[in-house]
Amino acid sequence: MFKELFSFELKQWFKRPGVYIYFFLFFIITFLLGAAATGMFGGNARDTNTYINSSVSISGLLTSFNSNFLLGFITLIIIVAVMGNAVNKDFQYNTHALFFTKPIRKQHYLLGRFFASFLVTLFCMLGVMFGATLAFALAPNDNGQIGPFSFINYAVPFLVFTVVNTFFLSALFFSLVTFTRNLTAGYVASLVLIVLVGVTNAITKDLDNKTLGAILDPFGSKALRTITEYWTPVERNENGVPLWGVLLANRLIWLGLSAGVFLWTYSRFSFSQFLNPVAFFFRKRKEEKSAVSKPVFSIDQILKPHLDFSIAYSWKQYWFLTRFEFLKFVKSVFFPIILGLSILLTAVTVSSAGLIYGTKTYPVTYQMIEFSGGLFSFFMLIMMVFYSGITIWREKEAKVDELVGASPVKNWVLFLSKFSALCLLSFSMLLGAMLTGMAMQTYHGYYHFEVILYMRALLGFVFASFILICAFTAAIQVFVNNKFVGYIIVVIIVIGLPLLFSLGLKINNPLLDFNSDGPLLPYSDM
C-alpha cells in the first residue's frame, strides 16, 4: 500500500502548476543573484581570487536560502505549502473519514504522504542548482572568478545542506500541521523559527566558544564559516565540503533531531485524531445541544422575512462582517503569539540599545518609536501577508464560497469588510507598539511620554503606510488564483525588489520601491 500511496501523491503533486511555479521561482532568484555577482548586467564583478562556483561558495549559496531573511522566508512559505498539505488536505476536503474504513496501515499512509511531499519539496529546491549553473555558464568571466565546471561542487553541497535542512523543516511543519490541522500554525511556526534563528545568531555571535554557536545553527551556515574561516584561496577553490569536525557534528545532530521529530509524529499519530477538536490552551468543551425548536402547525406561523436592499443596510452588513473578520484574527491563538514576540523583542532591544559612544541615553519618545515601531512593523508585514490569504480564501477553503456568493450581500461589502479587518488588525498592533514603548519608558524611569508624537508617528504615518500594504496584499490574493503564489508575489514585490534594486543592481530610486515614502529627515527633539 505504501507504493500505491507514494506514487499517487507524486502524480497528484506534479499535476499541479504550483510545483513548477515554485521551481521556477527558485531558479529565477538564483539566476539573478548569480548574474548580478558575475557582472552579467553590466556592473563590475567583484574582485576576488576565489571561485564563486567552488564547493564552498555553492555551499554558502545553498545555506543562504535558509539563513538569509528574505530567501529563508520564501523557502519556508513553499515548504509549509507543500508539507503542510500532506495530511491536512484530507481534513480540509473532508476525505479523512474514508481512511477509517479502508485497510490502510498508519505507516503506509504517513510514510507515503511524507516522502512524496518531501521529494516534491526537493524538486522545487533543485531550481537553485539549475539557476546557479546557468548563471555561471553564461557569465562573461572577465576576471577569472569562475572556475571549471564540476558536478561534485553542486551535488555534495546539495546533499549535505539542502537535503538535511529541507528534511528538518519538512519534519517540523509536517508534524505541526498534522496535529493542529491548521496551516496558520505552520506560518506562525515559520515566523517564530526565523526570529529564533536570528536571536540565536545574535547571542552566539560574541561567544568565545565558536563550536557551540556552530552546533546551535540548524542550517549549518555558521559551522561552514567556522571551518573555512582561515582557509587560503587555493583551499577554497580546490577543497570540497569539509564534512568533518563541527560541520559533521552539526549535520548529524540536526539530522537526528529531524528524524526524532518525525518518529514522534509517527508514534503519536492516529486516524481517530481527526474526530477530536483541536484545543491548545483551553479545555475541550463538552458537546452542547441546542434547544428544541417550537413545532410549526400552519403556514401562517412562519415568519415572513423583511427584505431590505438599501445602502444603509449594506453598511450595517459591512460593520457586522468587519467585526466578524477582526474577531476571527484577534481570537485566534496565533495573534497573541505574534504580539508577544513583538513585545519581547522590543523589550530586549530597548534594554541593550540606547548607547551613544558608550554613554547610556534616556529612552526618549522618538527612540521608542524607532525601536517598537520598527519591530512591530516587521511582524505586522508578515501578518498582513499571511492573514490576507487566510481571510480572502476562508470561504473557498471551507467550501461555502458558492453559498456566500449566492447570498444577497454586495461584493463591495464582502471585500471591504475583509480589507477593513486587516486595517484594524494593523491599528491594533501599532497601538500595542505605542503602549509597549510607554511601558518601557516607565520601566526605565522616564515619564515624558509625548503621546501626541506617538499617535502622529505610529497611528498616523506608519498606519497610513500599512493601509496601502493591506490593500495590496488583499488585491493580490483576489487576482491570483493560488494562495501560496500570492504570498510569494507579495514578498517579492514588497521585500525582494527593493533589496534587488539597492543591493544587486545599485539602483536607489525610491519611485521603484513599493510604498516608499522617499528620503526622510531624521527626527530630533530639537
PDB file of C-alpha atoms in Angstrom, residues 139-325:
ATOM      1  CA  ALA A 139      28.695  34.767 -17.209  1.00  0.00           C
ATOM      2  CA  PRO A 140      31.489  36.570 -19.132  1.00  0.00           C
ATOM      3  CA  ASN A 141      34.178  35.576 -16.548  1.00  0.00           C
ATOM      4  CA  ASP A 142      36.407  38.549 -17.406  1.00  0.00           C
ATOM      5  CA  ASN A 143      38.371  38.447 -14.156  1.00  0.00           C
ATOM      6  CA  GLY A 144      38.633  34.673 -13.845  1.00  0.00           C
ATOM      7  CA  GLN A 145      36.302  34.342 -10.863  1.00  0.00           C
ATOM      8  CA  ILE A 146      34.539  31.280 -12.304  1.00  0.00           C
ATOM      9  CA  GLY A 147      36.450  28.008 -12.229  1.00  0.00           C
ATOM     10  CA  PRO A 148      35.916  24.917 -14.352  1.00  0.00           C
ATOM     11  CA  PHE A 149      32.555  23.222 -14.016  1.00  0.00           C
ATOM     12  CA  SER A 150      32.427  20.265 -11.619  1.00  0.00           C
ATOM     13  CA  PHE A 151      29.281  18.277 -10.902  1.00  0.00           C
ATOM     14  CA  ILE A 152      30.637  17.335  -7.461  1.00  0.00           C
ATOM     15  CA  ASN A 153      30.776  21.012  -6.460  1.00  0.00           C
ATOM     16  CA  TYR A 154      26.990  21.147  -6.828  1.00  0.00           C
ATOM     17  CA  ALA A 155      25.903  17.648  -5.816  1.00  0.00           C
ATOM     18  CA  VAL A 156      27.720  17.302  -2.491  1.00  0.00           C
ATOM     19  CA  PRO A 157      26.633  20.689  -1.041  1.00  0.00           C
ATOM     20  CA  PHE A 158      23.072  19.914  -2.129  1.00  0.00           C
ATOM     21  CA  LEU A 159      23.131  16.610  -0.241  1.00  0.00           C
ATOM     22  CA  VAL A 160      24.905  17.945   2.849  1.00  0.00           C
ATOM     23  CA  PHE A 161      22.965  21.183   3.278  1.00  0.00           C
ATOM     24  CA  THR A 162      19.796  21.384   1.175  1.00  0.00           C
ATOM     25  CA  VAL A 163      18.610  17.809   1.747  1.00  0.00           C
ATOM     26  CA  VAL A 164      19.297  17.875   5.512  1.00  0.00           C
ATOM     27  CA  ASN A 165      17.824  21.364   6.019  1.00  0.00           C
ATOM     28  CA  THR A 166      14.761  20.533   3.937  1.00  0.00           C
ATOM     29  CA  PHE A 167      14.247  17.305   5.879  1.00  0.00           C
ATOM     30  CA  PHE A 168      14.417  19.211   9.177  1.00  0.00           C
ATOM     31  CA  LEU A 169      11.896  21.848   8.056  1.00  0.00           C
ATOM     32  CA  SER A 170       9.676  19.250   6.409  1.00  0.00           C
ATOM     33  CA  ALA A 171       9.516  17.095   9.544  1.00  0.00           C
ATOM     34  CA  LEU A 172       8.825  20.156  11.700  1.00  0.00           C
ATOM     35  CA  PHE A 173       5.974  21.571   9.607  1.00  0.00           C
ATOM     36  CA  PHE A 174       4.570  18.144   8.761  1.00  0.00           C
ATOM     37  CA  SER A 175       4.281  17.341  12.456  1.00  0.00           C
ATOM     38  CA  LEU A 176       2.877  20.726  13.453  1.00  0.00           C
ATOM     39  CA  VAL A 177       0.209  20.999  10.773  1.00  0.00           C
ATOM     40  CA  THR A 178      -0.750  17.330  11.110  1.00  0.00           C
ATOM     41  CA  PHE A 179      -1.660  17.726  14.777  1.00  0.00           C
ATOM     42  CA  THR A 180      -3.094  21.247  14.638  1.00  0.00           C
ATOM     43  CA  ARG A 181      -4.895  20.734  11.302  1.00  0.00           C
ATOM     44  CA  ASN A 182      -4.255  24.397  10.559  1.00  0.00           C
ATOM     45  CA  LEU A 183      -1.818  25.812   8.014  1.00  0.00           C
ATOM     46  CA  THR A 184      -1.704  29.038  10.004  1.00  0.00           C
ATOM     47  CA  ALA A 185       0.207  27.098  12.651  1.00  0.00           C
ATOM     48  CA  GLY A 186       2.855  26.400  10.029  1.00  0.00           C
ATOM     49  CA  TYR A 187       3.051  30.067   9.060  1.00  0.00           C
ATOM     50  CA  VAL A 188       3.416  31.202  12.654  1.00  0.00           C
ATOM     51  CA  ALA A 189       5.991  28.479  13.301  1.00  0.00           C
ATOM     52  CA  SER A 190       8.000  29.681  10.297  1.00  0.00           C
ATOM     53  CA  LEU A 191       7.898  33.208  11.700  1.00  0.00           C
ATOM     54  CA  VAL A 192       8.965  32.023  15.153  1.00  0.00           C
ATOM     55  CA  LEU A 193      11.749  29.954  13.582  1.00  0.00           C
ATOM     56  CA  ILE A 194      13.104  32.978  11.696  1.00  0.00           C
ATOM     57  CA  VAL A 195      13.094  35.016  14.912  1.00  0.00           C
ATOM     58  CA  LEU A 196      14.719  32.248  16.964  1.00  0.00           C
ATOM     59  CA  VAL A 197      17.465  31.720  14.385  1.00  0.00           C
ATOM     60  CA  GLY A 198      18.144  35.465  14.298  1.00  0.00           C
ATOM     61  CA  VAL A 199      18.218  35.721  18.083  1.00  0.00           C
ATOM     62  CA  THR A 200      20.440  32.642  18.374  1.00  0.00           C
ATOM     63  CA  ASN A 201      22.898  34.047  15.849  1.00  0.00           C
ATOM     64  CA  ALA A 202      22.974  37.369  17.705  1.00  0.00           C
ATOM     65  CA  ILE A 203      23.524  35.698  21.084  1.00  0.00           C
ATOM     66  CA  THR A 204      26.224  33.318  19.884  1.00  0.00           C
ATOM     67  CA  LYS A 205      27.978  35.907  17.717  1.00  0.00           C
ATOM     68  CA  ASP A 206      30.233  37.115  20.515  1.00  0.00           C
ATOM     69  CA  LEU A 207      30.723  33.792  22.253  1.00  0.00           C
ATOM     70  CA  ASP A 208      34.293  32.701  22.770  1.00  0.00           C
ATOM     71  CA  ASN A 209      33.220  29.133  22.120  1.00  0.00           C
ATOM     72  CA  LYS A 210      32.503  29.205  18.375  1.00  0.00           C
ATOM     73  CA  THR A 211      31.845  25.480  18.409  1.00  0.00           C
ATOM     74  CA  LEU A 212      28.699  25.914  20.490  1.00  0.00           C
ATOM     75  CA  GLY A 213      27.379  28.615  18.188  1.00  0.00           C
ATOM     76  CA  ALA A 214      28.112  26.463  15.136  1.00  0.00           C
ATOM     77  CA  ILE A 215      26.270  23.457  16.581  1.00  0.00           C
ATOM     78  CA  LEU A 216      23.213  25.544  17.583  1.00  0.00           C
ATOM     79  CA  ASP A 217      22.762  26.746  13.997  1.00  0.00           C
ATOM     80  CA  PRO A 218      20.121  24.430  12.467  1.00  0.00           C
ATOM     81  CA  PHE A 219      21.156  25.166   8.876  1.00  0.00           C
ATOM     82  CA  GLY A 220      24.924  24.652   9.082  1.00  0.00           C
ATOM     83  CA  SER A 221      25.968  28.049   7.709  1.00  0.00           C
ATOM     84  CA  LYS A 222      27.840  29.035  10.870  1.00  0.00           C
ATOM     85  CA  ALA A 223      29.553  25.640  11.091  1.00  0.00           C
ATOM     86  CA  LEU A 224      30.712  26.034   7.495  1.00  0.00           C
ATOM     87  CA  ARG A 225      32.103  29.512   8.192  1.00  0.00           C
ATOM     88  CA  THR A 226      33.855  28.263  11.342  1.00  0.00           C
ATOM     89  CA  ILE A 227      35.777  25.564   9.476  1.00  0.00           C
ATOM     90  CA  THR A 228      36.606  27.616   6.371  1.00  0.00           C
ATOM     91  CA  GLU A 229      37.364  30.872   8.226  1.00  0.00           C
ATOM     92  CA  TYR A 230      41.135  30.642   7.794  1.00  0.00           C
ATOM     93  CA  TRP A 231      41.278  28.760   4.512  1.00  0.00           C
ATOM     94  CA  THR A 232      43.504  30.160   1.786  1.00  0.00           C
ATOM     95  CA  PRO A 233      42.037  30.984  -1.649  1.00  0.00           C
ATOM     96  CA  VAL A 234      43.658  27.860  -3.048  1.00  0.00           C
ATOM     97  CA  GLU A 235      41.974  25.701  -0.394  1.00  0.00           C
ATOM     98  CA  ARG A 236      38.615  27.355  -1.054  1.00  0.00           C
ATOM     99  CA  ASN A 237      38.952  26.709  -4.766  1.00  0.00           C
ATOM    100  CA  GLU A 238      40.141  23.121  -4.632  1.00  0.00           C
ATOM    101  CA  ASN A 239      38.710  21.582  -1.432  1.00  0.00           C
ATOM    102  CA  GLY A 240      35.286  20.019  -1.270  1.00  0.00           C
ATOM    103  CA  VAL A 241      32.714  20.355   1.506  1.00  0.00           C
ATOM    104  CA  PRO A 242      34.658  19.987   4.804  1.00  0.00           C
ATOM    105  CA  LEU A 243      32.456  17.239   6.205  1.00  0.00           C
ATOM    106  CA  TRP A 244      34.393  16.750   9.420  1.00  0.00           C
ATOM    107  CA  GLY A 245      34.682  18.312  12.839  1.00  0.00           C
ATOM    108  CA  VAL A 246      31.990  20.778  13.866  1.00  0.00           C
ATOM    109  CA  LEU A 247      30.241  20.665  10.477  1.00  0.00           C
ATOM    110  CA  LEU A 248      29.857  16.888  10.627  1.00  0.00           C
ATOM    111  CA  ALA A 249      28.604  17.149  14.223  1.00  0.00           C
ATOM    112  CA  ASN A 250      26.128  19.862  13.229  1.00  0.00           C
ATOM    113  CA  ARG A 251      24.728  17.866  10.318  1.00  0.00           C
ATOM    114  CA  LEU A 252      24.411  14.640  12.351  1.00  0.00           C
ATOM    115  CA  ILE A 253      22.785  16.373  15.333  1.00  0.00           C
ATOM    116  CA  TRP A 254      20.139  18.196  13.289  1.00  0.00           C
ATOM    117  CA  LEU A 255      19.529  15.179  11.097  1.00  0.00           C
ATOM    118  CA  GLY A 256      18.971  13.137  14.269  1.00  0.00           C
ATOM    119  CA  LEU A 257      16.618  15.768  15.681  1.00  0.00           C
ATOM    120  CA  SER A 258      14.671  15.805  12.413  1.00  0.00           C
ATOM    121  CA  ALA A 259      14.332  12.024  12.490  1.00  0.00           C
ATOM    122  CA  GLY A 260      13.258  12.246  16.137  1.00  0.00           C
ATOM    123  CA  VAL A 261      10.520  14.745  15.288  1.00  0.00           C
ATOM    124  CA  PHE A 262       9.220  12.515  12.519  1.00  0.00           C
ATOM    125  CA  LEU A 263       9.314   9.372  14.695  1.00  0.00           C
ATOM    126  CA  TRP A 264       7.464  11.227  17.454  1.00  0.00           C
ATOM    127  CA  THR A 265       4.826  12.262  14.906  1.00  0.00           C
ATOM    128  CA  TYR A 266       4.511   8.666  13.765  1.00  0.00           C
ATOM    129  CA  SER A 267       4.109   7.342  17.301  1.00  0.00           C
ATOM    130  CA  ARG A 268       1.503   9.943  18.265  1.00  0.00           C
ATOM    131  CA  PHE A 269      -0.498   9.883  15.051  1.00  0.00           C
ATOM    132  CA  SER A 270      -3.867   8.174  14.965  1.00  0.00           C
ATOM    133  CA  PHE A 271      -6.625   8.229  12.373  1.00  0.00           C
ATOM    134  CA  SER A 272      -9.133   8.875  15.145  1.00  0.00           C
ATOM    135  CA  GLN A 273      -7.464  12.192  15.994  1.00  0.00           C
ATOM    136  CA  PHE A 274      -9.497  13.812  13.242  1.00  0.00           C
ATOM    137  CA  LEU A 275     -12.626  13.174  15.318  1.00  0.00           C
ATOM    138  CA  ASN A 276     -11.364  15.312  18.205  1.00  0.00           C
ATOM    139  CA  PRO A 277     -11.359  19.101  18.198  1.00  0.00           C
ATOM    140  CA  VAL A 278      -8.044  20.879  18.482  1.00  0.00           C
ATOM    141  CA  ALA A 279      -7.512  22.679  21.805  1.00  0.00           C
ATOM    142  CA  PHE A 280      -4.250  24.360  22.820  1.00  0.00           C
ATOM    143  CA  PHE A 281      -4.705  26.385  25.978  1.00  0.00           C
ATOM    144  CA  PHE A 282      -8.303  25.646  26.942  1.00  0.00           C
ATOM    145  CA  ARG A 283     -10.133  22.533  27.973  1.00  0.00           C
ATOM    146  CA  LYS A 284     -12.183  20.897  25.303  1.00  0.00           C
ATOM    147  CA  ARG A 285     -15.777  21.946  25.633  1.00  0.00           C
ATOM    148  CA  LYS A 286     -18.427  19.345  26.049  1.00  0.00           C
ATOM    149  CA  GLU A 287     -20.915  18.953  23.260  1.00  0.00           C
ATOM    150  CA  GLU A 288     -23.830  21.339  23.739  1.00  0.00           C
ATOM    151  CA  LYS A 289     -27.271  20.510  22.436  1.00  0.00           C
ATOM    152  CA  SER A 290     -29.364  23.326  21.059  1.00  0.00           C
ATOM    153  CA  ALA A 291     -32.865  23.954  22.318  1.00  0.00           C
ATOM    154  CA  VAL A 292     -35.677  22.142  20.544  1.00  0.00           C
ATOM    155  CA  SER A 293     -37.486  24.387  18.076  1.00  0.00           C
ATOM    156  CA  LYS A 294     -41.176  25.000  18.532  1.00  0.00           C
ATOM    157  CA  PRO A 295     -43.302  22.966  16.133  1.00  0.00           C
ATOM    158  CA  VAL A 296     -44.992  24.802  13.262  1.00  0.00           C
ATOM    159  CA  PHE A 297     -48.569  23.668  12.539  1.00  0.00           C
ATOM    160  CA  SER A 298     -49.553  26.101   9.790  1.00  0.00           C
ATOM    161  CA  ILE A 299     -48.001  28.317   7.147  1.00  0.00           C
ATOM    162  CA  ASP A 300     -49.280  31.428   8.912  1.00  0.00           C
ATOM    163  CA  GLN A 301     -46.956  30.730  11.843  1.00  0.00           C
ATOM    164  CA  ILE A 302     -43.857  31.039   9.640  1.00  0.00           C
ATOM    165  CA  LEU A 303     -42.240  34.450   9.985  1.00  0.00           C
ATOM    166  CA  LYS A 304     -42.152  36.472   6.802  1.00  0.00           C
ATOM    167  CA  PRO A 305     -38.701  37.911   6.036  1.00  0.00           C
ATOM    168  CA  HIS A 306     -38.283  41.641   5.670  1.00  0.00           C
ATOM    169  CA  LEU A 307     -36.328  42.398   2.515  1.00  0.00           C
ATOM    170  CA  ASP A 308     -34.076  45.432   2.723  1.00  0.00           C
ATOM    171  CA  PHE A 309     -31.553  46.187  -0.036  1.00  0.00           C
ATOM    172  CA  SER A 310     -30.918  49.806   0.915  1.00  0.00           C
ATOM    173  CA  ILE A 311     -27.449  51.299   1.164  1.00  0.00           C
ATOM    174  CA  ALA A 312     -27.967  51.810   4.896  1.00  0.00           C
ATOM    175  CA  TYR A 313     -28.480  48.082   5.430  1.00  0.00           C
ATOM    176  CA  SER A 314     -25.436  47.318   3.283  1.00  0.00           C
ATOM    177  CA  TRP A 315     -23.353  49.448   5.643  1.00  0.00           C
ATOM    178  CA  LYS A 316     -24.867  47.559   8.537  1.00  0.00           C
ATOM    179  CA  GLN A 317     -23.756  44.293   6.907  1.00  0.00           C
ATOM    180  CA  TYR A 318     -20.322  45.819   6.341  1.00  0.00           C
ATOM    181  CA  TRP A 319     -19.841  46.691  10.011  1.00  0.00           C
ATOM    182  CA  PHE A 320     -21.056  43.246  11.105  1.00  0.00           C
ATOM    183  CA  LEU A 321     -18.711  41.391   8.726  1.00  0.00           C
ATOM    184  CA  THR A 322     -15.788  43.665   9.606  1.00  0.00           C
ATOM    185  CA  ARG A 323     -16.296  42.902  13.288  1.00  0.00           C
ATOM    186  CA  PHE A 324     -16.597  39.181  12.481  1.00  0.00           C
ATOM    187  CA  GLU A 325     -13.351  39.092  10.459  1.00  0.00           C
TER     188      GLU A 325
END
